[in-house]
PDB file of N, CA, C and O in Angstrom:
ATOM      1  N   MET A  30      96.797  84.111-118.486  1.00 92.00           N
ATOM      2  CA  MET A  30      98.193  84.222-117.737  1.00 92.00           C
ATOM      3  C   MET A  30      97.776  83.944-116.069  1.00 92.00           C
ATOM      4  O   MET A  30      96.866  84.511-115.729  1.00 92.00           O
ATOM      5  N   ILE A  31      98.659  83.386-115.379  1.00 96.00           N
ATOM      6  CA  ILE A  31      98.577  83.223-113.878  1.00 96.00           C
ATOM      7  C   ILE A  31      99.911  83.743-113.348  1.00 96.00           C
ATOM      8  O   ILE A  31     101.029  83.797-114.085  1.00 96.00           O
ATOM      9  N   LEU A  32      99.606  84.152-112.210  1.00 96.00           N
ATOM     10  CA  LEU A  32     100.853  84.600-111.209  1.00 96.00           C
ATOM     11  C   LEU A  32     100.938  83.787-110.179  1.00 96.00           C
ATOM     12  O   LEU A  32     100.006  83.315-109.529  1.00 96.00           O
ATOM     13  N   ARG A  33     102.031  83.357-110.009  1.00 96.00           N
ATOM     14  CA  ARG A  33     102.532  82.187-108.743  1.00 96.00           C
ATOM     15  C   ARG A  33     103.750  82.896-108.029  1.00 96.00           C
ATOM     16  O   ARG A  33     104.418  83.630-108.573  1.00 96.00           O
ATOM     17  N   GLY A  34     103.662  82.190-106.854  1.00 96.00           N
ATOM     18  CA  GLY A  34     105.059  82.416-106.355  1.00 96.00           C
ATOM     19  C   GLY A  34     106.249  82.054-107.111  1.00 96.00           C
ATOM     20  O   GLY A  34     106.177  80.916-107.600  1.00 96.00           O
ATOM     21  N   LEU A  35     107.350  82.609-106.822  1.00 95.00           N
ATOM     22  CA  LEU A  35     108.511  82.263-107.433  1.00 95.00           C
ATOM     23  C   LEU A  35     109.352  81.350-106.402  1.00 95.00           C
ATOM     24  O   LEU A  35     109.483  81.722-105.182  1.00 95.00           O
ATOM     25  N   HIS A  36     110.121  80.250-106.914  1.00 91.00           N
ATOM     26  CA  HIS A  36     110.662  79.309-105.950  1.00 91.00           C
ATOM     27  C   HIS A  36     112.256  79.128-106.403  1.00 91.00           C
ATOM     28  O   HIS A  36     112.360  79.326-107.704  1.00 91.00           O
ATOM     29  N   PRO A  37     112.938  78.745-105.548  1.00 91.00           N
ATOM     30  CA  PRO A  37     114.308  78.439-105.856  1.00 91.00           C
ATOM     31  C   PRO A  37     114.433  77.265-107.129  1.00 91.00           C
ATOM     32  O   PRO A  37     115.363  77.552-107.983  1.00 91.00           O
ATOM     33  N   ARG A  38     113.441  76.609-107.220  1.00 92.00           N
ATOM     34  CA  ARG A  38     113.452  75.481-108.418  1.00 92.00           C
ATOM     35  C   ARG A  38     113.351  76.224-109.803  1.00 92.00           C
ATOM     36  O   ARG A  38     113.438  75.675-110.814  1.00 92.00           O
ATOM     37  N   ASP A  39     112.881  77.766-109.763  1.00 93.00           N
ATOM     38  CA  ASP A  39     112.645  78.330-110.830  1.00 93.00           C
ATOM     39  C   ASP A  39     114.004  79.062-111.297  1.00 93.00           C
ATOM     40  O   ASP A  39     114.017  79.850-112.358  1.00 93.00           O
ATOM     41  N   ALA A  40     115.116  78.952-110.640  1.00 94.00           N
ATOM     42  CA  ALA A  40     116.398  79.401-110.896  1.00 94.00           C
ATOM     43  C   ALA A  40     116.717  79.401-112.649  1.00 94.00           C
ATOM     44  O   ALA A  40     117.198  80.319-113.006  1.00 94.00           O
ATOM     45  N   SER A  41     116.590  78.382-113.141  1.00 94.00           N
ATOM     46  CA  SER A  41     117.057  78.213-114.651  1.00 94.00           C
ATOM     47  C   SER A  41     116.100  79.007-115.412  1.00 94.00           C
ATOM     48  O   SER A  41     116.650  79.747-116.431  1.00 94.00           O
ATOM     49  N   SER A  42     114.928  79.091-115.257  1.00 93.00           N
ATOM     50  CA  SER A  42     113.989  79.819-115.776  1.00 93.00           C
ATOM     51  C   SER A  42     114.183  81.443-115.715  1.00 93.00           C
ATOM     52  O   SER A  42     114.208  82.204-116.440  1.00 93.00           O
ATOM     53  N   VAL A  43     114.443  81.955-114.475  1.00 94.00           N
ATOM     54  CA  VAL A  43     114.791  83.216-114.216  1.00 94.00           C
ATOM     55  C   VAL A  43     116.025  83.386-114.836  1.00 94.00           C
ATOM     56  O   VAL A  43     116.206  84.580-115.654  1.00 94.00           O
ATOM     57  N   LEU A  44     117.148  82.575-114.804  1.00 95.00           N
ATOM     58  CA  LEU A  44     118.411  82.961-115.560  1.00 95.00           C
ATOM     59  C   LEU A  44     118.212  82.940-117.160  1.00 95.00           C
ATOM     60  O   LEU A  44     118.677  83.979-117.745  1.00 95.00           O
ATOM     61  N   ALA A  45     117.372  82.136-117.520  1.00 94.00           N
ATOM     62  CA  ALA A  45     117.082  82.298-119.243  1.00 94.00           C
ATOM     63  C   ALA A  45     116.415  83.462-119.468  1.00 94.00           C
ATOM     64  O   ALA A  45     116.676  84.313-120.350  1.00 94.00           O
ATOM     65  N   MET A  46     115.449  84.143-118.600  1.00 92.00           N
ATOM     66  CA  MET A  46     114.681  85.201-118.958  1.00 92.00           C
ATOM     67  C   MET A  46     115.808  86.418-118.612  1.00 92.00           C
ATOM     68  O   MET A  46     115.545  87.461-119.455  1.00 92.00           O
ATOM     69  N   GLU A  47     116.516  86.511-117.630  1.00 93.00           N
ATOM     70  CA  GLU A  47     117.615  87.504-117.486  1.00 93.00           C
ATOM     71  C   GLU A  47     118.275  87.700-118.780  1.00 93.00           C
ATOM     72  O   GLU A  47     118.645  88.954-119.191  1.00 93.00           O
ATOM     73  N   GLU A  48     118.963  86.462-119.250  1.00 94.00           N
ATOM     74  CA  GLU A  48     119.617  86.563-120.302  1.00 94.00           C
ATOM     75  C   GLU A  48     118.958  87.119-121.515  1.00 94.00           C
ATOM     76  O   GLU A  48     119.589  87.724-122.342  1.00 94.00           O
ATOM     77  N   ALA A  49     117.603  86.735-121.678  1.00 90.00           N
ATOM     78  CA  ALA A  49     116.922  87.085-122.869  1.00 90.00           C
ATOM     79  C   ALA A  49     116.459  88.533-122.767  1.00 90.00           C
ATOM     80  O   ALA A  49     116.234  89.221-123.747  1.00 90.00           O
ATOM     81  N   GLY A  50     116.325  89.061-121.622  1.00 86.00           N
ATOM     82  CA  GLY A  50     115.530  90.191-121.487  1.00 86.00           C
ATOM     83  C   GLY A  50     116.282  91.435-120.766  1.00 86.00           C
ATOM     84  O   GLY A  50     115.611  92.728-120.883  1.00 86.00           O
ATOM     85  N   MET A  51     117.467  91.315-120.503  1.00 91.00           N
ATOM     86  CA  MET A  51     118.215  92.472-119.673  1.00 91.00           C
ATOM     87  C   MET A  51     119.585  92.474-120.451  1.00 91.00           C
ATOM     88  O   MET A  51     120.182  91.781-120.623  1.00 91.00           O
ATOM     89  N   ASP A  52     119.867  93.783-120.539  1.00 92.00           N
ATOM     90  CA  ASP A  52     121.274  94.103-120.914  1.00 92.00           C
ATOM     91  C   ASP A  52     122.221  93.893-120.024  1.00 92.00           C
ATOM     92  O   ASP A  52     123.345  93.598-120.588  1.00 92.00           O
ATOM     93  N   ALA A  53     122.169  93.840-118.880  1.00 94.00           N
ATOM     94  CA  ALA A  53     122.973  93.348-117.858  1.00 94.00           C
ATOM     95  C   ALA A  53     122.393  92.351-116.860  1.00 94.00           C
ATOM     96  O   ALA A  53     122.035  92.729-115.699  1.00 94.00           O
ATOM     97  N   PRO A  54     122.523  91.140-117.324  1.00 95.00           N
ATOM     98  CA  PRO A  54     121.716  90.227-116.509  1.00 95.00           C
ATOM     99  C   PRO A  54     122.356  89.603-115.225  1.00 95.00           C
ATOM    100  O   PRO A  54     123.732  89.739-115.296  1.00 95.00           O
ATOM    101  N   TRP A  55     121.594  89.309-114.353  1.00 94.00           N
ATOM    102  CA  TRP A  55     122.022  88.734-113.081  1.00 94.00           C
ATOM    103  C   TRP A  55     122.893  87.488-113.486  1.00 94.00           C
ATOM    104  O   TRP A  55     122.482  86.826-114.266  1.00 94.00           O
ATOM    105  N   THR A  56     123.664  87.004-112.658  1.00 96.00           N
ATOM    106  CA  THR A  56     124.603  85.681-112.738  1.00 96.00           C
ATOM    107  C   THR A  56     123.668  84.785-112.282  1.00 96.00           C
ATOM    108  O   THR A  56     122.708  84.935-111.437  1.00 96.00           O
ATOM    109  N   ALA A  57     123.941  83.477-112.250  1.00 94.00           N
ATOM    110  CA  ALA A  57     123.254  82.332-111.747  1.00 94.00           C
ATOM    111  C   ALA A  57     123.493  82.550-110.075  1.00 94.00           C
ATOM    112  O   ALA A  57     122.425  81.997-109.461  1.00 94.00           O
ATOM    113  N   ALA A  58     124.715  82.794-109.678  1.00 96.00           N
ATOM    114  CA  ALA A  58     124.832  82.971-108.253  1.00 96.00           C
ATOM    115  C   ALA A  58     124.053  84.039-107.582  1.00 96.00           C
ATOM    116  O   ALA A  58     123.555  83.743-106.586  1.00 96.00           O
ATOM    117  N   GLN A  59     123.779  85.249-108.362  1.00 95.00           N
ATOM    118  CA  GLN A  59     123.075  86.327-107.720  1.00 95.00           C
ATOM    119  C   GLN A  59     121.527  85.821-107.627  1.00 95.00           C
ATOM    120  O   GLN A  59     120.971  86.285-106.796  1.00 95.00           O
ATOM    121  N   ILE A  60     121.175  85.170-108.625  1.00 94.00           N
ATOM    122  CA  ILE A  60     119.694  84.572-108.708  1.00 94.00           C
ATOM    123  C   ILE A  60     119.501  83.667-107.656  1.00 94.00           C
ATOM    124  O   ILE A  60     118.625  83.633-106.859  1.00 94.00           O
ATOM    125  N   ALA A  61     120.359  82.585-107.349  1.00 94.00           N
ATOM    126  CA  ALA A  61     120.176  81.781-106.541  1.00 94.00           C
ATOM    127  C   ALA A  61     120.235  82.435-105.155  1.00 94.00           C
ATOM    128  O   ALA A  61     119.553  81.974-104.117  1.00 94.00           O
ATOM    129  N   SER A  62     121.164  83.281-104.878  1.00 94.00           N
ATOM    130  CA  SER A  62     121.202  84.132-103.494  1.00 94.00           C
ATOM    131  C   SER A  62     119.859  84.640-103.221  1.00 94.00           C
ATOM    132  O   SER A  62     119.533  84.766-102.272  1.00 94.00           O
ATOM    133  N   GLU A  63     119.400  85.416-104.226  1.00 94.00           N
ATOM    134  CA  GLU A  63     118.114  86.246-104.044  1.00 94.00           C
ATOM    135  C   GLU A  63     116.896  85.173-103.854  1.00 94.00           C
ATOM    136  O   GLU A  63     116.134  85.435-102.952  1.00 94.00           O
ATOM    137  N   LEU A  64     116.725  84.130-104.481  1.00 93.00           N
ATOM    138  CA  LEU A  64     115.789  83.239-104.273  1.00 93.00           C
ATOM    139  C   LEU A  64     115.855  82.389-102.895  1.00 93.00           C
ATOM    140  O   LEU A  64     114.873  81.945-102.409  1.00 93.00           O
ATOM    141  N   HIS A  65     117.071  82.567-102.265  1.00 94.00           N
ATOM    142  CA  HIS A  65     117.191  81.811-100.948  1.00 94.00           C
ATOM    143  C   HIS A  65     117.035  82.858 -99.838  1.00 94.00           C
ATOM    144  O   HIS A  65     117.128  82.449 -98.768  1.00 94.00           O
ATOM    145  N   PHE A  66     117.136  84.119-100.270  1.00 94.00           N
ATOM    146  CA  PHE A  66     117.165  85.164 -99.207  1.00 94.00           C
ATOM    147  C   PHE A  66     116.039  85.209 -98.300  1.00 94.00           C
ATOM    148  O   PHE A  66     114.888  85.277 -98.937  1.00 94.00           O
ATOM    149  N   PRO A  67     115.898  85.179 -97.012  1.00 95.00           N
ATOM    150  CA  PRO A  67     114.753  85.141 -96.233  1.00 95.00           C
ATOM    151  C   PRO A  67     113.750  86.251 -96.490  1.00 95.00           C
ATOM    152  O   PRO A  67     112.561  86.085 -96.398  1.00 95.00           O
ATOM    153  N   ALA A  68     114.316  87.601 -96.818  1.00 96.00           N
ATOM    154  CA  ALA A  68     113.454  88.639 -96.922  1.00 96.00           C
ATOM    155  C   ALA A  68     113.000  88.808 -98.465  1.00 96.00           C
ATOM    156  O   ALA A  68     112.504  89.868 -98.788  1.00 96.00           O
ATOM    157  N   SER A  69     113.439  87.884 -99.137  1.00 96.00           N
ATOM    158  CA  SER A  69     113.018  87.923-100.869  1.00 96.00           C
ATOM    159  C   SER A  69     111.679  87.213-101.090  1.00 96.00           C
ATOM    160  O   SER A  69     111.366  86.188-100.510  1.00 96.00           O
ATOM    161  N   ILE A  70     110.934  87.826-101.887  1.00 95.00           N
ATOM    162  CA  ILE A  70     109.728  87.236-102.391  1.00 95.00           C
ATOM    163  C   ILE A  70     109.653  87.531-103.678  1.00 95.00           C
ATOM    164  O   ILE A  70     109.985  88.660-104.237  1.00 95.00           O
ATOM    165  N   GLY A  71     109.117  86.674-104.565  1.00 96.00           N
ATOM    166  CA  GLY A  71     108.934  86.848-106.016  1.00 96.00           C
ATOM    167  C   GLY A  71     107.854  86.076-106.487  1.00 96.00           C
ATOM    168  O   GLY A  71     107.057  85.470-105.975  1.00 96.00           O
ATOM    169  N   PHE A  72     107.497  86.790-107.840  1.00 97.00           N
ATOM    170  CA  PHE A  72     106.287  86.212-108.606  1.00 97.00           C
ATOM    171  C   PHE A  72     106.643  85.945-109.935  1.00 97.00           C
ATOM    172  O   PHE A  72     107.521  86.578-110.417  1.00 97.00           O
ATOM    173  N   ALA A  73     106.107  84.593-110.506  1.00 97.00           N
ATOM    174  CA  ALA A  73     106.310  84.298-111.871  1.00 97.00           C
ATOM    175  C   ALA A  73     104.950  84.604-112.591  1.00 97.00           C
ATOM    176  O   ALA A  73     103.881  84.360-112.103  1.00 97.00           O
ATOM    177  N   ALA A  74     105.187  84.850-113.842  1.00 96.00           N
ATOM    178  CA  ALA A  74     104.009  84.989-114.709  1.00 96.00           C
ATOM    179  C   ALA A  74     103.896  84.042-115.748  1.00 96.00           C
ATOM    180  O   ALA A  74     105.313  83.833-116.416  1.00 96.00           O
ATOM    181  N   GLU A  75     103.094  83.023-115.902  1.00 95.00           N
ATOM    182  CA  GLU A  75     103.108  82.111-116.857  1.00 95.00           C
ATOM    183  C   GLU A  75     101.703  82.077-117.662  1.00 95.00           C
ATOM    184  O   GLU A  75     100.613  82.421-117.143  1.00 95.00           O
ATOM    185  N   ALA A  76     101.842  81.462-119.061  1.00 94.00           N
ATOM    186  CA  ALA A  76     100.673  81.154-119.860  1.00 94.00           C
ATOM    187  C   ALA A  76     100.926  79.788-120.462  1.00 94.00           C
ATOM    188  O   ALA A  76     102.081  79.784-121.119  1.00 94.00           O
ATOM    189  N   ASP A  77      99.899  79.049-120.219  1.00 93.00           N
ATOM    190  CA  ASP A  77     100.131  77.677-121.003  1.00 93.00           C
ATOM    191  C   ASP A  77     101.219  76.978-120.600  1.00 93.00           C
ATOM    192  O   ASP A  77     102.120  76.528-121.422  1.00 93.00           O
ATOM    193  N   ALA A  78     101.768  77.194-119.216  1.00 89.00           N
ATOM    194  CA  ALA A  78     103.084  76.519-118.657  1.00 89.00           C
ATOM    195  C   ALA A  78     104.255  77.003-119.362  1.00 89.00           C
ATOM    196  O   ALA A  78     105.107  76.402-119.109  1.00 89.00           O
ATOM    197  N   VAL A  79     104.180  78.284-120.025  1.00 92.00           N
ATOM    198  CA  VAL A  79     105.474  78.940-120.495  1.00 92.00           C
ATOM    199  C   VAL A  79     105.827  79.988-119.557  1.00 92.00           C
ATOM    200  O   VAL A  79     104.946  80.922-119.079  1.00 92.00           O
ATOM    201  N   PHE A  80     106.827  80.195-118.986  1.00 93.00           N
ATOM    202  CA  PHE A  80     107.421  81.111-118.241  1.00 93.00           C
ATOM    203  C   PHE A  80     107.617  82.481-118.802  1.00 93.00           C
ATOM    204  O   PHE A  80     108.407  82.440-119.983  1.00 93.00           O
ATOM    205  N   LEU A  81     106.756  83.554-118.683  1.00 94.00           N
ATOM    206  CA  LEU A  81     106.690  84.831-119.345  1.00 94.00           C
ATOM    207  C   LEU A  81     107.687  85.932-118.585  1.00 94.00           C
ATOM    208  O   LEU A  81     108.120  86.835-119.349  1.00 94.00           O
ATOM    209  N   GLY A  82     107.754  85.896-117.480  1.00 94.00           N
ATOM    210  CA  GLY A  82     108.463  87.029-116.716  1.00 94.00           C
ATOM    211  C   GLY A  82     108.390  86.522-115.166  1.00 94.00           C
ATOM    212  O   GLY A  82     107.711  85.902-114.731  1.00 94.00           O
ATOM    213  N   PHE A  83     109.055  87.422-114.523  1.00 96.00           N
ATOM    214  CA  PHE A  83     108.968  87.412-113.132  1.00 96.00           C
ATOM    215  C   PHE A  83     109.218  88.856-112.328  1.00 96.00           C
ATOM    216  O   PHE A  83     109.934  89.790-113.004  1.00 96.00           O
ATOM    217  N   ALA A  84     109.161  88.857-111.133  1.00 97.00           N
ATOM    218  CA  ALA A  84     109.406  90.316-110.263  1.00 97.00           C
ATOM    219  C   ALA A  84     109.800  89.754-108.951  1.00 97.00           C
ATOM    220  O   ALA A  84     109.467  88.730-108.458  1.00 97.00           O
ATOM    221  N   LEU A  85     110.949  90.219-108.638  1.00 97.00           N
ATOM    222  CA  LEU A  85     111.741  89.994-107.308  1.00 97.00           C
ATOM    223  C   LEU A  85     111.593  91.293-106.407  1.00 97.00           C
ATOM    224  O   LEU A  85     111.923  92.307-106.744  1.00 97.00           O
ATOM    225  N   PHE A  86     111.300  90.964-105.176  1.00 97.00           N
ATOM    226  CA  PHE A  86     110.992  92.042-104.183  1.00 97.00           C
ATOM    227  C   PHE A  86     111.809  91.578-102.869  1.00 97.00           C
ATOM    228  O   PHE A  86     112.068  90.437-102.656  1.00 97.00           O
ATOM    229  N   ARG A  87     112.403  92.661-102.232  1.00 96.00           N
ATOM    230  CA  ARG A  87     112.637  92.396-100.835  1.00 96.00           C
ATOM    231  C   ARG A  87     111.623  93.026 -99.874  1.00 96.00           C
ATOM    232  O   ARG A  87     111.195  94.132-100.114  1.00 96.00           O
ATOM    233  N   TYR A  88     111.210  92.226 -98.853  1.00 95.00           N
ATOM    234  CA  TYR A  88     110.198  92.689 -98.198  1.00 95.00           C
ATOM    235  C   TYR A  88     110.352  92.766 -96.668  1.00 95.00           C
ATOM    236  O   TYR A  88     110.971  91.730 -95.921  1.00 95.00           O
ATOM    237  N   TYR A  89     110.402  93.906 -96.273  1.00 93.00           N
ATOM    238  CA  TYR A  89     110.544  94.372 -94.780  1.00 93.00           C
ATOM    239  C   TYR A  89     109.347  95.166 -94.462  1.00 93.00           C
ATOM    240  O   TYR A  89     109.199  96.252 -94.474  1.00 93.00           O
ATOM    241  N   PRO A  90     108.322  94.347 -93.701  1.00 93.00           N
ATOM    242  CA  PRO A  90     106.979  94.911 -93.307  1.00 93.00           C
ATOM    243  C   PRO A  90     107.283  96.230 -92.617  1.00 93.00           C
ATOM    244  O   PRO A  90     108.427  96.204 -91.642  1.00 93.00           O
ATOM    245  N   PRO A  91     106.561  97.214 -92.768  1.00 95.00           N
ATOM    246  CA  PRO A  91     105.589  97.351 -93.948  1.00 95.00           C
ATOM    247  C   PRO A  91     105.940  97.885 -95.106  1.00 95.00           C
ATOM    248  O   PRO A  91     104.925  98.166 -95.969  1.00 95.00           O
ATOM    249  N   GLU A  92     107.113  97.753 -95.487  1.00 95.00           N
ATOM    250  CA  GLU A  92     107.624  98.196 -96.906  1.00 95.00           C
ATOM    251  C   GLU A  92     108.121  97.049 -97.789  1.00 95.00           C
ATOM    252  O   GLU A  92     108.414  96.011 -97.179  1.00 95.00           O
ATOM    253  N   SER A  93     108.352  97.086 -99.076  1.00 95.00           N
ATOM    254  CA  SER A  93     109.030  96.452 -99.994  1.00 95.00           C
ATOM    255  C   SER A  93     109.711  97.235-100.845  1.00 95.00           C
ATOM    256  O   SER A  93     109.192  98.272-101.423  1.00 95.00           O
ATOM    257  N   GLU A  94     110.774  96.545-101.474  1.00 97.00           N
ATOM    258  CA  GLU A  94     111.484  97.022-102.598  1.00 97.00           C
ATOM    259  C   GLU A  94     111.541  96.302-103.732  1.00 97.00           C
ATOM    260  O   GLU A  94     111.872  95.055-103.672  1.00 97.00           O
ATOM    261  N   LEU A  95     111.117  96.677-104.989  1.00 97.00           N
ATOM    262  CA  LEU A  95     111.186  96.045-106.229  1.00 97.00           C
ATOM    263  C   LEU A  95     112.557  95.985-106.586  1.00 97.00           C
ATOM    264  O   LEU A  95     113.202  96.963-106.789  1.00 97.00           O
ATOM    265  N   LEU A  96     113.106  94.701-106.669  1.00 96.00           N
ATOM    266  CA  LEU A  96     114.579  94.495-107.152  1.00 96.00           C
ATOM    267  C   LEU A  96     114.941  94.340-108.635  1.00 96.00           C
ATOM    268  O   LEU A  96     115.757  94.793-109.260  1.00 96.00           O
ATOM    269  N   ARG A  97     113.760  93.685-109.157  1.00 96.00           N
ATOM    270  CA  ARG A  97     114.117  93.155-110.601  1.00 96.00           C
ATOM    271  C   ARG A  97     112.511  92.814-111.154  1.00 96.00           C
ATOM    272  O   ARG A  97     111.744  92.257-110.374  1.00 96.00           O
ATOM    273  N   LEU A  98     112.251  93.323-112.494  1.00 96.00           N
ATOM    274  CA  LEU A  98     111.150  93.084-113.116  1.00 96.00           C
ATOM    275  C   LEU A  98     111.532  92.711-114.562  1.00 96.00           C
ATOM    276  O   LEU A  98     112.088  93.599-115.243  1.00 96.00           O
ATOM    277  N   VAL A  99     111.247  91.514-114.855  1.00 95.00           N
ATOM    278  CA  VAL A  99     111.664  91.119-116.139  1.00 95.00           C
ATOM    279  C   VAL A  99     110.848  90.444-117.146  1.00 95.00           C
ATOM    280  O   VAL A  99     109.887  89.601-116.322  1.00 95.00           O
ATOM    281  N   VAL A 100     110.358  90.855-118.151  1.00 93.00           N
ATOM    282  CA  VAL A 100     109.302  90.257-119.138  1.00 93.00           C
ATOM    283  C   VAL A 100     110.081  89.931-120.314  1.00 93.00           C
ATOM    284  O   VAL A 100     110.903  90.454-120.988  1.00 93.00           O
ATOM    285  N   HIS A 101     109.773  88.535-121.078  1.00 88.00           N
ATOM    286  CA  HIS A 101     110.579  88.070-122.088  1.00 88.00           C
ATOM    287  C   HIS A 101     110.183  88.980-123.093  1.00 88.00           C
ATOM    288  O   HIS A 101     109.068  89.513-123.346  1.00 88.00           O
ATOM    289  N   PRO A 102     111.219  89.356-123.958  1.00 87.00           N
ATOM    290  CA  PRO A 102     110.916  90.305-124.921  1.00 87.00           C
ATOM    291  C   PRO A 102     109.794  90.061-126.013  1.00 87.00           C
ATOM    292  O   PRO A 102     109.142  90.845-126.471  1.00 87.00           O
ATOM    293  N   LEU A 103     109.539  88.740-126.334  1.00 85.00           N
ATOM    294  CA  LEU A 103     108.449  88.521-127.102  1.00 85.00           C
ATOM    295  C   LEU A 103     107.103  88.589-126.522  1.00 85.00           C
ATOM    296  O   LEU A 103     106.070  88.483-127.043  1.00 85.00           O
ATOM    297  N   SER A 104     106.931  88.923-125.114  1.00 86.00           N
ATOM    298  CA  SER A 104     105.911  88.916-124.377  1.00 86.00           C
ATOM    299  C   SER A 104     105.600  90.568-123.990  1.00 86.00           C
ATOM    300  O   SER A 104     104.557  90.730-123.403  1.00 86.00           O
ATOM    301  N   ARG A 105     106.434  91.401-124.258  1.00 86.00           N
ATOM    302  CA  ARG A 105     106.186  92.650-124.055  1.00 86.00           C
ATOM    303  C   ARG A 105     105.306  93.228-125.065  1.00 86.00           C
ATOM    304  O   ARG A 105     105.317  92.853-126.103  1.00 86.00           O
ATOM    305  N   ARG A 106     104.630  94.496-124.490  1.00 80.00           N
ATOM    306  CA  ARG A 106     103.550  95.006-125.386  1.00 80.00           C
ATOM    307  C   ARG A 106     103.973  96.541-125.194  1.00 80.00           C
ATOM    308  O   ARG A 106     104.168  97.248-124.174  1.00 80.00           O
TER     309      ARG A 106
END
């Protein structure tokens, strides 16, 4: 598994993960807004080029706030 930075181009993968893994998923507009927000930082987890999950934070040095942590149901342990 690798962790990499989350980018606006990942919006469709994030939306699919939200819909698969959350009872109250964020909308496409909410995801796009967060991925473009200047103080937002995110990480994607992948294995063999398969998107397994992500984490989104708001980063205001020296603090950060975890906004969303989603793992695909089939990848949970």
